[in-house]
Amino acid sequence: MASFVIEGGHKLCGEIHPQGAKNEVLQIICATLLTTEEVTVNNIPDILDVNNLIQLMRDMGVTVANKGLNTYSFKAENVDLSYLESDEFLKKCSSLRGSVMLLGPMVARFGKAMISKPGGDKIGRRRLDTHFVGIQSLGANFNYNAERGVYEIMADELRGTDLLLDEASVTGTANIVMAAVRAKGVTTIYNAACEPYLQQLCKMLNRMGAKISGIASNLLTIEGVDELQGTVHTVLPDMIEVGSFIGMAAMTKSEITIKNVSYENLGIIPESFRRLGIRLEQRGDDIYIPAQESYQIESFIDGSIMTIADAPWPGLTPDLLSVLLVVATQAKGSVLIHQKMFESRLFFVDKLIDMGAQIILCDPHRAVVIGHNHGFKLRGGSMTSPDIRAGIALLIAAMGAEGSSCINNIEQIDRGYQNIEGRLNAIGARITRI
């Protein structure tokens, strides 16, 4: 098990580029199964979860070619249907959360799919009901094979229908959209997720010949088509990395520029950091963060304590709450962090408390942070990364701490961040992989 050793207290300086968005590319790669023609995808991040999915596509019989730096082509002309029912395939799916999004494309194109319960972060319960109920409503039959521990899905023909989703699930919406584009008739999806990554998927499918309207809203209308063509697609920069870099600059009192962030797709992320008192400027499509000796948390208009909570888009992504929490430990003032969407993502705060942070964990969903105002720094320590987002938050804390820190289980961080130590060391960090 690899570890990071971080020497804290070093300022960053210079420019850094965010990688392609993990949460988008997992959907995009799965969607390439919907056509026999070649689909080329640019700006694919070189991270563990994505690389595992690419290898799974190869194992399925998809022709995958590396076309250059962060660019791959996928041609799903001769998919091995027998492999899709094998124990090896099911075992690989169980360790890869993104594999659940193979379900919609496989049922739409091949009329059947088998999938085991997907793995991923241990951040609490993540239901698959939206995926299953949505695709079932299109005409698929579901059966749970208890002996093998897998879901078996069959559909002689998918037919369009009207859907009202019980939750605005991003991956659930993506799965239903990918199934509906090749269903007979018209499908409407109300309470659909409308995150930029879902918008990107819909735009790509339309270039492939799909007929999707209502993109960027929570009401999608999909007119099914018989076949889709190939296309070229470029993945957005990762908004979670952009937010992580803003947090690193604040914690280390550094001046950096984050390049090519696709600012219009960041939503309220910049404003959320401004609420903690962090100054940042939009310069074209870049974000400039000046060095700040201190930053003060805002209060609400009535003077009550600031609350920062996650919500479906256009609300704040839950993936950044851990970063905002860490940044708040060195702010002036107090803030309530409310993690509404997952019940275990705040359980890393005990490690921050050990480092000297003043945090009250109210329950699995809420934590009150009392900022130090850089009055004294966090102390370096030894810790283990429980999941991707907590891992990057602990890395940020270690970069701003006094002394050295060791973060174990960094394979979790590798799942979501491409060569993170190399890119950060290039602008002044001191991170060693051991």
GROMACS .gro file of C-alpha atoms in nm:
model
  434
    1MET     CA    1   0.000   0.000   0.000
    2ALA     CA    2   0.157   0.328  -0.117
    3SER     CA    3   0.173   0.645   0.094
    4PHE     CA    4   0.236   1.016   0.056
    5VAL     CA    5   0.483   1.197   0.280
    6ILE     CA    6   0.401   1.568   0.279
    7GLU     CA    7   0.629   1.840   0.410
    8GLY     CA    8   0.387   2.113   0.511
    9GLY     CA    9   0.425   2.489   0.505
   10HIS     CA   10   0.550   2.536   0.148
   11LYS     CA   11   0.383   2.800  -0.065
   12LEU     CA   12   0.264   2.726  -0.417
   13CYS     CA   13   0.332   2.955  -0.711
   14GLY     CA   14   0.255   2.931  -1.080
   15GLU     CA   15  -0.003   2.777  -1.310
   16ILE     CA   16  -0.179   2.443  -1.288
   17HIS     CA   17  -0.416   2.269  -1.530
   18PRO     CA   18  -0.712   2.061  -1.409
   19GLN     CA   19  -0.749   1.713  -1.553
   20GLY     CA   20  -1.052   1.589  -1.744
   21ALA     CA   21  -1.362   1.528  -1.534
   22LYS     CA   22  -1.380   1.176  -1.394
   23ASN     CA   23  -1.755   1.191  -1.335
   24GLU     CA   24  -1.814   1.281  -1.699
   25VAL     CA   25  -1.573   1.046  -1.868
   26LEU     CA   26  -1.713   0.734  -1.697
   27GLN     CA   27  -2.052   0.809  -1.856
   28ILE     CA   28  -1.900   0.893  -2.194
   29ILE     CA   29  -1.697   0.571  -2.218
   30CYS     CA   30  -2.004   0.361  -2.134
   31ALA     CA   31  -2.204   0.545  -2.403
   32THR     CA   32  -1.962   0.431  -2.673
   33LEU     CA   33  -2.133   0.089  -2.651
   34LEU     CA   34  -2.442   0.238  -2.816
   35THR     CA   35  -2.287   0.239  -3.164
   36THR     CA   36  -2.076   0.013  -3.383
   37GLU     CA   37  -1.890   0.316  -3.516
   38GLU     CA   38  -1.575   0.476  -3.371
   39VAL     CA   39  -1.608   0.733  -3.095
   40THR     CA   40  -1.301   0.942  -3.010
   41VAL     CA   41  -1.279   1.100  -2.666
   42ASN     CA   42  -1.032   1.377  -2.577
   43ASN     CA   43  -0.909   1.495  -2.235
   44ILE     CA   44  -0.945   1.155  -2.065
   45PRO     CA   45  -0.772   1.167  -1.723
   46ASP     CA   46  -0.505   0.907  -1.651
   47ILE     CA   47  -0.656   0.785  -1.324
   48LEU     CA   48  -0.723   0.442  -1.179
   49ASP     CA   49  -1.104   0.430  -1.207
   50VAL     CA   50  -1.099   0.545  -1.569
   51ASN     CA   51  -0.813   0.315  -1.667
   52ASN     CA   52  -0.997   0.021  -1.511
   53LEU     CA   53  -1.309   0.100  -1.713
   54ILE     CA   54  -1.105   0.132  -2.032
   55GLN     CA   55  -0.950  -0.209  -1.967
   56LEU     CA   56  -1.294  -0.354  -1.898
   57MET     CA   57  -1.409  -0.224  -2.237
   58ARG     CA   58  -1.114  -0.400  -2.400
   59ASP     CA   59  -1.202  -0.721  -2.219
   60MET     CA   60  -1.558  -0.690  -2.352
   61GLY     CA   61  -1.426  -0.690  -2.708
   62VAL     CA   62  -1.434  -0.315  -2.773
   63THR     CA   63  -1.147  -0.198  -2.992
   64VAL     CA   64  -0.969   0.070  -2.789
   65ALA     CA   65  -0.684   0.274  -2.935
   66ASN     CA   66  -0.465   0.538  -2.771
   67LYS     CA   67  -0.467   0.828  -3.017
   68GLY     CA   68  -0.232   1.056  -2.824
   69LEU     CA   69  -0.202   1.227  -2.488
   70ASN     CA   70  -0.529   1.171  -2.300
   71THR     CA   71  -0.713   1.074  -2.621
   72TYR     CA   72  -0.867   0.733  -2.692
   73SER     CA   73  -1.097   0.590  -2.956
   74PHE     CA   74  -1.359   0.322  -2.888
   75LYS     CA   75  -1.523   0.097  -3.147
   76ALA     CA   76  -1.778  -0.143  -3.003
   77GLU     CA   77  -1.835  -0.336  -3.326
   78ASN     CA   78  -1.769  -0.689  -3.201
   79VAL     CA   79  -1.868  -0.705  -2.836
   80ASP     CA   80  -1.821  -1.047  -2.676
   81LEU     CA   81  -2.169  -1.113  -2.536
   82SER     CA   82  -2.061  -1.434  -2.363
   83TYR     CA   83  -1.798  -1.240  -2.167
   84LEU     CA   84  -2.072  -1.009  -2.038
   85GLU     CA   85  -2.217  -1.309  -1.851
   86SER     CA   86  -1.886  -1.439  -1.716
   87ASP     CA   87  -1.776  -1.442  -1.352
   88GLU     CA   88  -1.465  -1.244  -1.449
   89PHE     CA   89  -1.674  -0.960  -1.593
   90LEU     CA   90  -1.903  -0.955  -1.291
   91LYS     CA   91  -1.609  -0.953  -1.051
   92LYS     CA   92  -1.454  -0.653  -1.228
   93CYS     CA   93  -1.786  -0.469  -1.221
   94SER     CA   94  -1.815  -0.523  -0.847
   95SER     CA   95  -1.492  -0.327  -0.787
   96LEU     CA   96  -1.576  -0.036  -1.019
   97ARG     CA   97  -1.857   0.204  -0.929
   98GLY     CA   98  -1.884   0.342  -1.283
   99SER     CA   99  -1.968  -0.002  -1.420
  100VAL     CA  100  -2.335   0.049  -1.329
  101MET     CA  101  -2.359   0.286  -1.627
  102LEU     CA  102  -2.292  -0.006  -1.862
  103LEU     CA  103  -2.643  -0.123  -1.783
  104GLY     CA  104  -2.841   0.122  -1.999
  105PRO     CA  105  -2.625   0.089  -2.313
  106MET     CA  106  -2.609  -0.292  -2.291
  107VAL     CA  107  -2.986  -0.335  -2.255
  108ALA     CA  108  -3.053  -0.079  -2.529
  109ARG     CA  109  -2.821  -0.241  -2.780
  110PHE     CA  110  -2.808  -0.609  -2.690
  111GLY     CA  111  -3.140  -0.660  -2.511
  112LYS     CA  112  -2.979  -0.804  -2.200
  113ALA     CA  113  -2.728  -0.725  -1.928
  114MET     CA  114  -2.588  -0.880  -1.614
  115ILE     CA  115  -2.426  -0.673  -1.344
  116SER     CA  116  -2.312  -0.730  -0.989
  117LYS     CA  117  -2.353  -0.473  -0.717
  118PRO     CA  118  -2.098  -0.203  -0.806
  119GLY     CA  119  -1.820  -0.104  -0.570
  120GLY     CA  120  -1.655   0.235  -0.515
  121ASP     CA  121  -1.606   0.467  -0.219
  122LYS     CA  122  -1.723   0.365   0.127
  123ILE     CA  123  -1.919   0.687   0.173
  124GLY     CA  124  -2.253   0.542   0.272
  125ARG     CA  125  -2.547   0.388   0.094
  126ARG     CA  126  -2.589   0.478  -0.273
  127ARG     CA  127  -2.914   0.338  -0.408
  128LEU     CA  128  -2.952   0.182  -0.753
  129ASP     CA  129  -3.332   0.207  -0.744
  130THR     CA  130  -3.343   0.504  -0.982
  131HIS     CA  131  -3.138   0.312  -1.240
  132PHE     CA  132  -3.342  -0.006  -1.214
  133VAL     CA  133  -3.691   0.144  -1.188
  134GLY     CA  134  -3.622   0.378  -1.480
  135ILE     CA  135  -3.496   0.109  -1.716
  136GLN     CA  136  -3.770  -0.129  -1.598
  137SER     CA  137  -4.027   0.136  -1.689
  138LEU     CA  138  -3.889   0.131  -2.043
  139GLY     CA  139  -3.985  -0.236  -2.068
  140ALA     CA  140  -3.694  -0.432  -1.920
  141ASN     CA  141  -3.744  -0.726  -1.685
  142PHE     CA  142  -3.522  -0.754  -1.378
  143ASN     CA  143  -3.427  -1.065  -1.186
  144TYR     CA  144  -3.190  -1.098  -0.893
  145ASN     CA  145  -2.982  -1.416  -0.906
  146ALA     CA  146  -2.911  -1.474  -0.537
  147GLU     CA  147  -2.681  -1.768  -0.607
  148ARG     CA  148  -2.442  -1.556  -0.815
  149GLY     CA  149  -2.527  -1.227  -0.646
  150VAL     CA  150  -2.603  -1.052  -0.975
  151TYR     CA  151  -2.885  -0.862  -1.140
  152GLU     CA  152  -3.012  -1.005  -1.469
  153ILE     CA  153  -3.188  -0.764  -1.703
  154MET     CA  154  -3.370  -0.866  -2.022
  155ALA     CA  155  -3.568  -0.664  -2.278
  156ASP     CA  156  -3.706  -0.782  -2.612
  157GLU     CA  157  -3.778  -0.420  -2.692
  158LEU     CA  158  -3.754  -0.095  -2.499
  159ARG     CA  159  -4.041   0.148  -2.537
  160GLY     CA  160  -4.059   0.515  -2.450
  161THR     CA  161  -4.255   0.624  -2.145
  162ASP     CA  162  -4.309   0.913  -1.904
  163LEU     CA  163  -4.083   0.899  -1.599
  164LEU     CA  164  -4.081   1.098  -1.276
  165LEU     CA  165  -3.756   1.013  -1.098
  166ASP     CA  166  -3.765   0.973  -0.720
  167GLU     CA  167  -3.429   1.149  -0.699
  168ALA     CA  168  -3.223   1.360  -0.940
  169SER     CA  169  -2.950   1.096  -0.963
  170VAL     CA  170  -2.675   1.186  -1.210
  171THR     CA  171  -2.573   0.829  -1.290
  172GLY     CA  172  -2.935   0.715  -1.277
  173THR     CA  173  -3.040   0.982  -1.527
  174ALA     CA  174  -2.742   0.897  -1.748
  175ASN     CA  175  -2.832   0.528  -1.749
  176ILE     CA  176  -3.196   0.595  -1.838
  177VAL     CA  177  -3.098   0.843  -2.111
  178MET     CA  178  -2.859   0.591  -2.267
  179ALA     CA  179  -3.133   0.328  -2.269
  180ALA     CA  180  -3.404   0.565  -2.396
  181VAL     CA  181  -3.211   0.697  -2.697
  182ARG     CA  182  -3.259   0.360  -2.870
  183ALA     CA  183  -3.608   0.282  -2.735
  184LYS     CA  184  -3.919   0.292  -2.954
  185GLY     CA  185  -4.118   0.611  -2.918
  186VAL     CA  186  -4.075   0.911  -2.689
  187THR     CA  187  -3.946   0.915  -2.332
  188THR     CA  188  -3.980   1.207  -2.094
  189ILE     CA  189  -3.771   1.222  -1.778
  190TYR     CA  190  -3.892   1.466  -1.513
  191ASN     CA  191  -3.670   1.548  -1.213
  192ALA     CA  192  -3.375   1.457  -1.430
  193ALA     CA  193  -3.027   1.550  -1.314
  194CYS     CA  194  -2.891   1.845  -1.509
  195GLU     CA  195  -2.523   1.859  -1.403
  196PRO     CA  196  -2.278   1.977  -1.671
  197TYR     CA  197  -2.150   1.619  -1.704
  198LEU     CA  198  -2.500   1.496  -1.787
  199GLN     CA  199  -2.538   1.785  -2.032
  200GLN     CA  200  -2.215   1.676  -2.197
  201LEU     CA  201  -2.344   1.321  -2.236
  202CYS     CA  202  -2.667   1.441  -2.395
  203LYS     CA  203  -2.484   1.672  -2.634
  204MET     CA  204  -2.254   1.390  -2.741
  205LEU     CA  205  -2.547   1.154  -2.797
  206ASN     CA  206  -2.719   1.419  -3.010
  207ARG     CA  207  -2.407   1.448  -3.226
  208MET     CA  208  -2.429   1.070  -3.265
  209GLY     CA  209  -2.784   1.100  -3.397
  210ALA     CA  210  -2.997   1.093  -3.082
  211LYS     CA  211  -3.289   1.332  -3.041
  212ILE     CA  212  -3.273   1.476  -2.688
  213SER     CA  213  -3.430   1.810  -2.597
  214GLY     CA  214  -3.447   1.999  -2.269
  215ILE     CA  215  -3.073   1.965  -2.207
  216ALA     CA  216  -2.962   2.163  -1.895
  217SER     CA  217  -3.315   2.143  -1.750
  218ASN     CA  218  -3.475   1.885  -1.524
  219LEU     CA  219  -3.719   1.778  -1.796
  220LEU     CA  220  -3.563   1.576  -2.077
  221THR     CA  221  -3.753   1.459  -2.384
  222ILE     CA  222  -3.597   1.176  -2.583
  223GLU     CA  223  -3.724   1.056  -2.918
  224GLY     CA  224  -3.581   0.709  -2.975
  225VAL     CA  225  -3.378   0.627  -3.286
  226ASP     CA  226  -3.281   0.296  -3.446
  227GLU     CA  227  -2.906   0.354  -3.453
  228LEU     CA  228  -2.631   0.597  -3.355
  229GLN     CA  229  -2.315   0.703  -3.534
  230GLY     CA  230  -1.961   0.779  -3.424
  231THR     CA  231  -1.841   1.119  -3.307
  232VAL     CA  232  -1.559   1.311  -3.139
  233HIS     CA  233  -1.604   1.437  -2.784
  234THR     CA  234  -1.393   1.647  -2.547
  235VAL     CA  235  -1.435   1.600  -2.172
  236LEU     CA  236  -1.478   1.907  -1.949
  237PRO     CA  237  -1.211   1.999  -1.694
  238ASP     CA  238  -1.279   1.847  -1.353
  239MET     CA  239  -1.465   2.096  -1.132
  240ILE     CA  240  -1.361   1.900  -0.822
  241GLU     CA  241  -0.994   1.952  -0.907
  242VAL     CA  242  -1.058   2.322  -0.969
  243GLY     CA  243  -1.214   2.352  -0.622
  244SER     CA  244  -0.933   2.147  -0.468
  245PHE     CA  245  -0.670   2.380  -0.614
  246ILE     CA  246  -0.856   2.686  -0.481
  247GLY     CA  247  -0.851   2.523  -0.137
  248MET     CA  248  -0.479   2.446  -0.160
  249ALA     CA  249  -0.400   2.808  -0.246
  250ALA     CA  250  -0.599   2.935   0.053
  251MET     CA  251  -0.451   2.688   0.302
  252THR     CA  252  -0.092   2.762   0.196
  253LYS     CA  253  -0.140   3.141   0.149
  254SER     CA  254  -0.033   3.097  -0.212
  255GLU     CA  255  -0.078   3.281  -0.540
  256ILE     CA  256  -0.170   3.048  -0.826
  257THR     CA  257  -0.358   3.050  -1.156
  258ILE     CA  258  -0.582   2.759  -1.249
  259LYS     CA  259  -0.590   2.737  -1.628
  260ASN     CA  260  -0.878   2.654  -1.862
  261VAL     CA  261  -1.142   2.576  -1.599
  262SER     CA  262  -1.457   2.605  -1.817
  263TYR     CA  263  -1.578   2.875  -1.580
  264GLU     CA  264  -1.938   2.873  -1.707
  265ASN     CA  265  -1.968   2.510  -1.593
  266LEU     CA  266  -1.848   2.569  -1.235
  267GLY     CA  267  -2.187   2.688  -1.110
  268ILE     CA  268  -2.171   2.818  -0.751
  269ILE     CA  269  -1.833   2.666  -0.671
  270PRO     CA  270  -1.643   2.998  -0.692
  271GLU     CA  271  -1.909   3.172  -0.483
  272SER     CA  272  -1.892   2.898  -0.219
  273PHE     CA  273  -1.521   2.966  -0.167
  274ARG     CA  274  -1.589   3.341  -0.163
  275ARG     CA  275  -1.830   3.278   0.128
  276LEU     CA  276  -1.529   3.156   0.323
  277GLY     CA  277  -1.355   3.485   0.246
  278ILE     CA  278  -1.127   3.356  -0.031
  279ARG     CA  279  -1.057   3.607  -0.305
  280LEU     CA  280  -1.047   3.477  -0.659
  281GLU     CA  281  -1.075   3.637  -1.000
  282GLN     CA  282  -1.201   3.510  -1.332
  283ARG     CA  283  -0.948   3.595  -1.601
  284GLY     CA  284  -1.088   3.474  -1.931
  285ASP     CA  285  -1.133   3.102  -1.872
  286ASP     CA  286  -0.874   3.096  -1.591
  287ILE     CA  287  -0.910   3.151  -1.215
  288TYR     CA  288  -0.648   3.363  -1.038
  289ILE     CA  289  -0.614   3.328  -0.661
  290PRO     CA  290  -0.397   3.592  -0.491
  291ALA     CA  291  -0.194   3.515  -0.179
  292GLN     CA  292  -0.399   3.589   0.134
  293GLU     CA  293  -0.271   3.611   0.489
  294SER     CA  294  -0.625   3.558   0.620
  295TYR     CA  295  -0.978   3.505   0.501
  296GLN     CA  296  -1.300   3.566   0.694
  297ILE     CA  297  -1.615   3.355   0.673
  298GLU     CA  298  -1.925   3.552   0.586
  299SER     CA  299  -2.238   3.549   0.798
  300PHE     CA  300  -2.593   3.542   0.670
  301ILE     CA  301  -2.769   3.877   0.639
  302ASP     CA  302  -2.937   3.833   0.978
  303GLY     CA  303  -2.598   3.767   1.141
  304SER     CA  304  -2.649   3.392   1.187
  305ILE     CA  305  -2.372   3.142   1.129
  306MET     CA  306  -2.294   3.058   0.766
  307THR     CA  307  -2.416   2.717   0.647
  308ILE     CA  308  -2.268   2.549   0.340
  309ALA     CA  309  -2.463   2.248   0.217
  310ASP     CA  310  -2.459   2.023  -0.088
  311ALA     CA  311  -2.752   1.986  -0.326
  312PRO     CA  312  -2.825   1.855  -0.677
  313TRP     CA  313  -2.712   2.086  -0.958
  314PRO     CA  314  -2.723   2.382  -0.972
  315GLY     CA  315  -2.653   2.341  -0.601
  316LEU     CA  316  -2.308   2.270  -0.463
  317THR     CA  317  -2.155   1.934  -0.550
  318PRO     CA  318  -2.109   1.709  -0.243
  319ASP     CA  319  -1.762   1.616  -0.369
  320LEU     CA  320  -1.625   1.954  -0.259
  321LEU     CA  321  -1.764   1.974   0.095
  322SER     CA  322  -1.459   1.796   0.240
  323VAL     CA  323  -1.230   2.054   0.077
  324LEU     CA  324  -1.440   2.347   0.201
  325LEU     CA  325  -1.439   2.198   0.551
  326VAL     CA  326  -1.059   2.178   0.559
  327VAL     CA  327  -1.022   2.532   0.425
  328ALA     CA  328  -1.259   2.660   0.695
  329THR     CA  329  -1.025   2.533   0.970
  330GLN     CA  330  -0.787   2.823   0.894
  331ALA     CA  331  -1.052   3.087   0.823
  332LYS     CA  332  -1.165   3.359   1.064
  333GLY     CA  333  -1.510   3.271   1.195
  334SER     CA  334  -1.731   2.964   1.206
  335VAL     CA  335  -1.933   2.767   0.953
  336LEU     CA  336  -2.174   2.475   0.958
  337ILE     CA  337  -2.095   2.216   0.690
  338HIS     CA  338  -2.407   2.014   0.607
  339GLN     CA  339  -2.349   1.698   0.400
  340LYS     CA  340  -2.703   1.606   0.300
  341MET     CA  341  -2.650   1.353   0.024
  342PHE     CA  342  -2.416   1.095   0.185
  343GLU     CA  343  -2.407   0.979   0.545
  344SER     CA  344  -2.039   0.888   0.595
  345ARG     CA  345  -1.838   1.153   0.417
  346LEU     CA  346  -1.768   1.357   0.730
  347PHE     CA  347  -1.611   1.074   0.926
  348PHE     CA  348  -1.260   1.185   0.827
  349VAL     CA  349  -1.285   1.492   1.053
  350ASP     CA  350  -1.144   1.301   1.350
  351LYS     CA  351  -0.811   1.304   1.164
  352LEU     CA  352  -0.835   1.683   1.130
  353ILE     CA  353  -0.914   1.713   1.501
  354ASP     CA  354  -0.600   1.509   1.576
  355MET     CA  355  -0.410   1.765   1.367
  356GLY     CA  356  -0.542   2.047   1.586
  357ALA     CA  357  -0.855   2.158   1.401
  358GLN     CA  358  -1.153   2.278   1.604
  359ILE     CA  359  -1.449   2.085   1.467
  360ILE     CA  360  -1.767   1.963   1.631
  361LEU     CA  361  -1.912   1.662   1.451
  362CYS     CA  362  -2.281   1.702   1.529
  363ASP     CA  363  -2.399   1.386   1.352
  364PRO     CA  364  -2.310   1.191   1.034
  365HIS     CA  365  -2.431   1.481   0.820
  366ARG     CA  366  -2.325   1.801   1.001
  367ALA     CA  367  -2.005   1.950   1.135
  368VAL     CA  368  -1.935   2.292   1.287
  369VAL     CA  369  -1.590   2.431   1.207
  370ILE     CA  370  -1.435   2.703   1.425
  371GLY     CA  371  -1.162   2.865   1.221
  372HIS     CA  372  -0.811   2.925   1.355
  373ASN     CA  373  -0.760   3.239   1.143
  374HIS     CA  374  -0.405   3.108   1.088
  375GLY     CA  375  -0.349   3.178   1.458
  376PHE     CA  376  -0.179   2.842   1.475
  377LYS     CA  377  -0.129   2.584   1.208
  378LEU     CA  378  -0.249   2.230   1.197
  379ARG     CA  379   0.005   1.971   1.312
  380GLY     CA  380   0.141   1.711   1.077
  381GLY     CA  381   0.036   1.356   1.149
  382SER     CA  382  -0.015   1.006   1.016
  383MET     CA  383  -0.352   0.923   0.862
  384THR     CA  384  -0.526   0.695   0.614
  385SER     CA  385  -0.738   0.805   0.320
  386PRO     CA  386  -1.089   0.653   0.352
  387ASP     CA  387  -1.213   0.765   0.007
  388ILE     CA  388  -1.117   0.983  -0.288
  389ARG     CA  389  -1.258   1.314  -0.168
  390ALA     CA  390  -1.153   1.278   0.195
  391GLY     CA  391  -0.809   1.181   0.067
  392ILE     CA  392  -0.761   1.504  -0.125
  393ALA     CA  393  -0.894   1.703   0.174
  394LEU     CA  394  -0.636   1.539   0.402
  395LEU     CA  395  -0.366   1.617   0.146
  396ILE     CA  396  -0.470   1.984   0.151
  397ALA     CA  397  -0.465   1.984   0.531
  398ALA     CA  398  -0.115   1.830   0.532
  399MET     CA  399   0.013   2.089   0.283
  400GLY     CA  400  -0.095   2.366   0.521
  401ALA     CA  401   0.025   2.194   0.839
  402GLU     CA  402   0.345   2.233   1.038
  403GLY     CA  403   0.591   1.949   1.001
  404SER     CA  404   0.556   1.631   0.800
  405SER     CA  405   0.247   1.418   0.746
  406CYS     CA  406   0.198   1.070   0.609
  407ILE     CA  407  -0.117   0.969   0.423
  408ASN     CA  408  -0.163   0.596   0.371
  409ASN     CA  409  -0.393   0.419   0.125
  410ILE     CA  410  -0.330   0.680  -0.144
  411GLU     CA  411  -0.463   0.438  -0.404
  412GLN     CA  412  -0.793   0.602  -0.312
  413ILE     CA  413  -0.654   0.940  -0.422
  414ASP     CA  414  -0.508   0.784  -0.739
  415ARG     CA  415  -0.858   0.672  -0.832
  416GLY     CA  416  -0.960   1.033  -0.884
  417TYR     CA  417  -0.649   1.248  -0.933
  418GLN     CA  418  -0.391   1.215  -1.211
  419ASN     CA  419  -0.025   1.239  -1.100
  420ILE     CA  420  -0.136   1.477  -0.827
  421GLU     CA  421   0.201   1.486  -0.649
  422GLY     CA  422   0.392   1.559  -0.972
  423ARG     CA  423   0.166   1.846  -1.070
  424LEU     CA  424   0.168   1.998  -0.720
  425ASN     CA  425   0.543   1.958  -0.674
  426ALA     CA  426   0.592   2.147  -1.001
  427ILE     CA  427   0.440   2.457  -0.836
  428GLY     CA  428   0.615   2.432  -0.501
  429ALA     CA  429   0.465   2.148  -0.295
  430ARG     CA  430   0.684   1.888  -0.123
  431ILE     CA  431   0.508   1.554  -0.165
  432THR     CA  432   0.690   1.220  -0.187
  433ARG     CA  433   0.532   0.890  -0.285
  434ILE     CA  434   0.671   0.593  -0.090
   0.00000   0.00000   0.00000
